C-alpha cells in the first residue's frame, strides 16, 4: 500500500469517531461482569474487534459512496460533518477504501458467526440486522427518513449493548435492553444534528433524511424529544436503583442538550457558528454512556 493510499484510508476511517464503539460496548460488558462476576478477556477482545470492524466498514463505505456520488465535492467540511475529504485529496485510493470496507465487514461477520455458533443463536438476528445496516446505510437507508433517523441508535444501542452482554453471558436480560435505550436516543441525535449542515448537498445526490424531508424546526423538535427520552430513561434507571447517581449527573445530558438545541436553533444554516454545538453534542454522546457504565450496580 502506497503512502497516499494509507493516508486516504486513515482519513476515511474517521478514527476519532470509532471511540463511540468501545464506549457503547462497555455498557453491555459492565453489566455482564456484574451479572456473572467474570468477563472472558479473549471474548471481550473479539467483541471489540467485531464492533470496531463494523463501525470502520460503514465509515469506509460511506466515504467511498460520497466520493462516487459527487457529494464529497458539495459538502462544507467540519470536524463533525461533511465527510473526511480523504478521497478528494487522494482519489487514486478509491478502490483501496472500498477493499478495506469489505474486509472490515467480513471480519465483523466472521466474528459474529463465531459467537452465534459458540454462544447463542439469539445473536444471529442482532448480527444480521447490524450487517444490513453497514451495507445499506449510505445508499439505501439515507433515502428513508424515519429509518435513517433510528438506524444509528439501533446499531450503537440494542445491537452493540445487548449483543455484547449476550455474547459474554449467553443470556438475555431486559434490563440491558432498557440501558441500551440511552445510546439509542443519543446516537440518533448525534447523527441527526450532524446532518443539518449537509441538507442542501445531501438533497442534490438523492438523500432524503429527516432534515431534508421535514426541515430544521421538525428536526430540532425530534432532537428535543430524544433528549427528553434520554433523561427520562436515566431517571427511571436511577429510580429502580439500576444506576447510582450520588451527585446528580443524570441531569447533565439534559442541560447540555438544551444548550445545543438553543444554539442550533439560533444559528440555522450558519455552519461555522454551528460547530461548537456539534462538538458539545458529540461530547455528551460520548460521556453519558461512560458515566452510565460507571454508575451501574
PDB file of C-alpha atoms in Angstrom, residues 44 87 96 107 121 205 242 246-247 285 291:
ATOM      1  CA  UNK A  44     -14.038  -9.301  25.081  1.00  0.00           C
ATOM      2  CA  UNK A  87     -10.611  10.757  -1.343  1.00  0.00           C
ATOM      3  CA  UNK A  96      -8.331   0.719  -1.567  1.00  0.00           C
ATOM      4  CA  UNK A 107     -14.108  -9.564   9.824  1.00  0.00           C
ATOM      5  CA  UNK A 121     -28.331 -18.399  18.194  1.00  0.00           C
ATOM      6  CA  UNK A 205     -27.440  13.454  -4.537  1.00  0.00           C
ATOM      7  CA  UNK A 242     -30.061   0.112  38.472  1.00  0.00           C
ATOM      8  CA  UNK A 246     -24.787  10.482  44.090  1.00  0.00           C
ATOM      9  CA  UNK A 247     -24.122  13.857  42.506  1.00  0.00           C
ATOM     10  CA  UNK A 285     -22.934  11.401  23.450  1.00  0.00           C
ATOM     11  CA  UNK A 291     -20.937   7.796  33.295  1.00  0.00           C
TER      12      UNK A 291
END
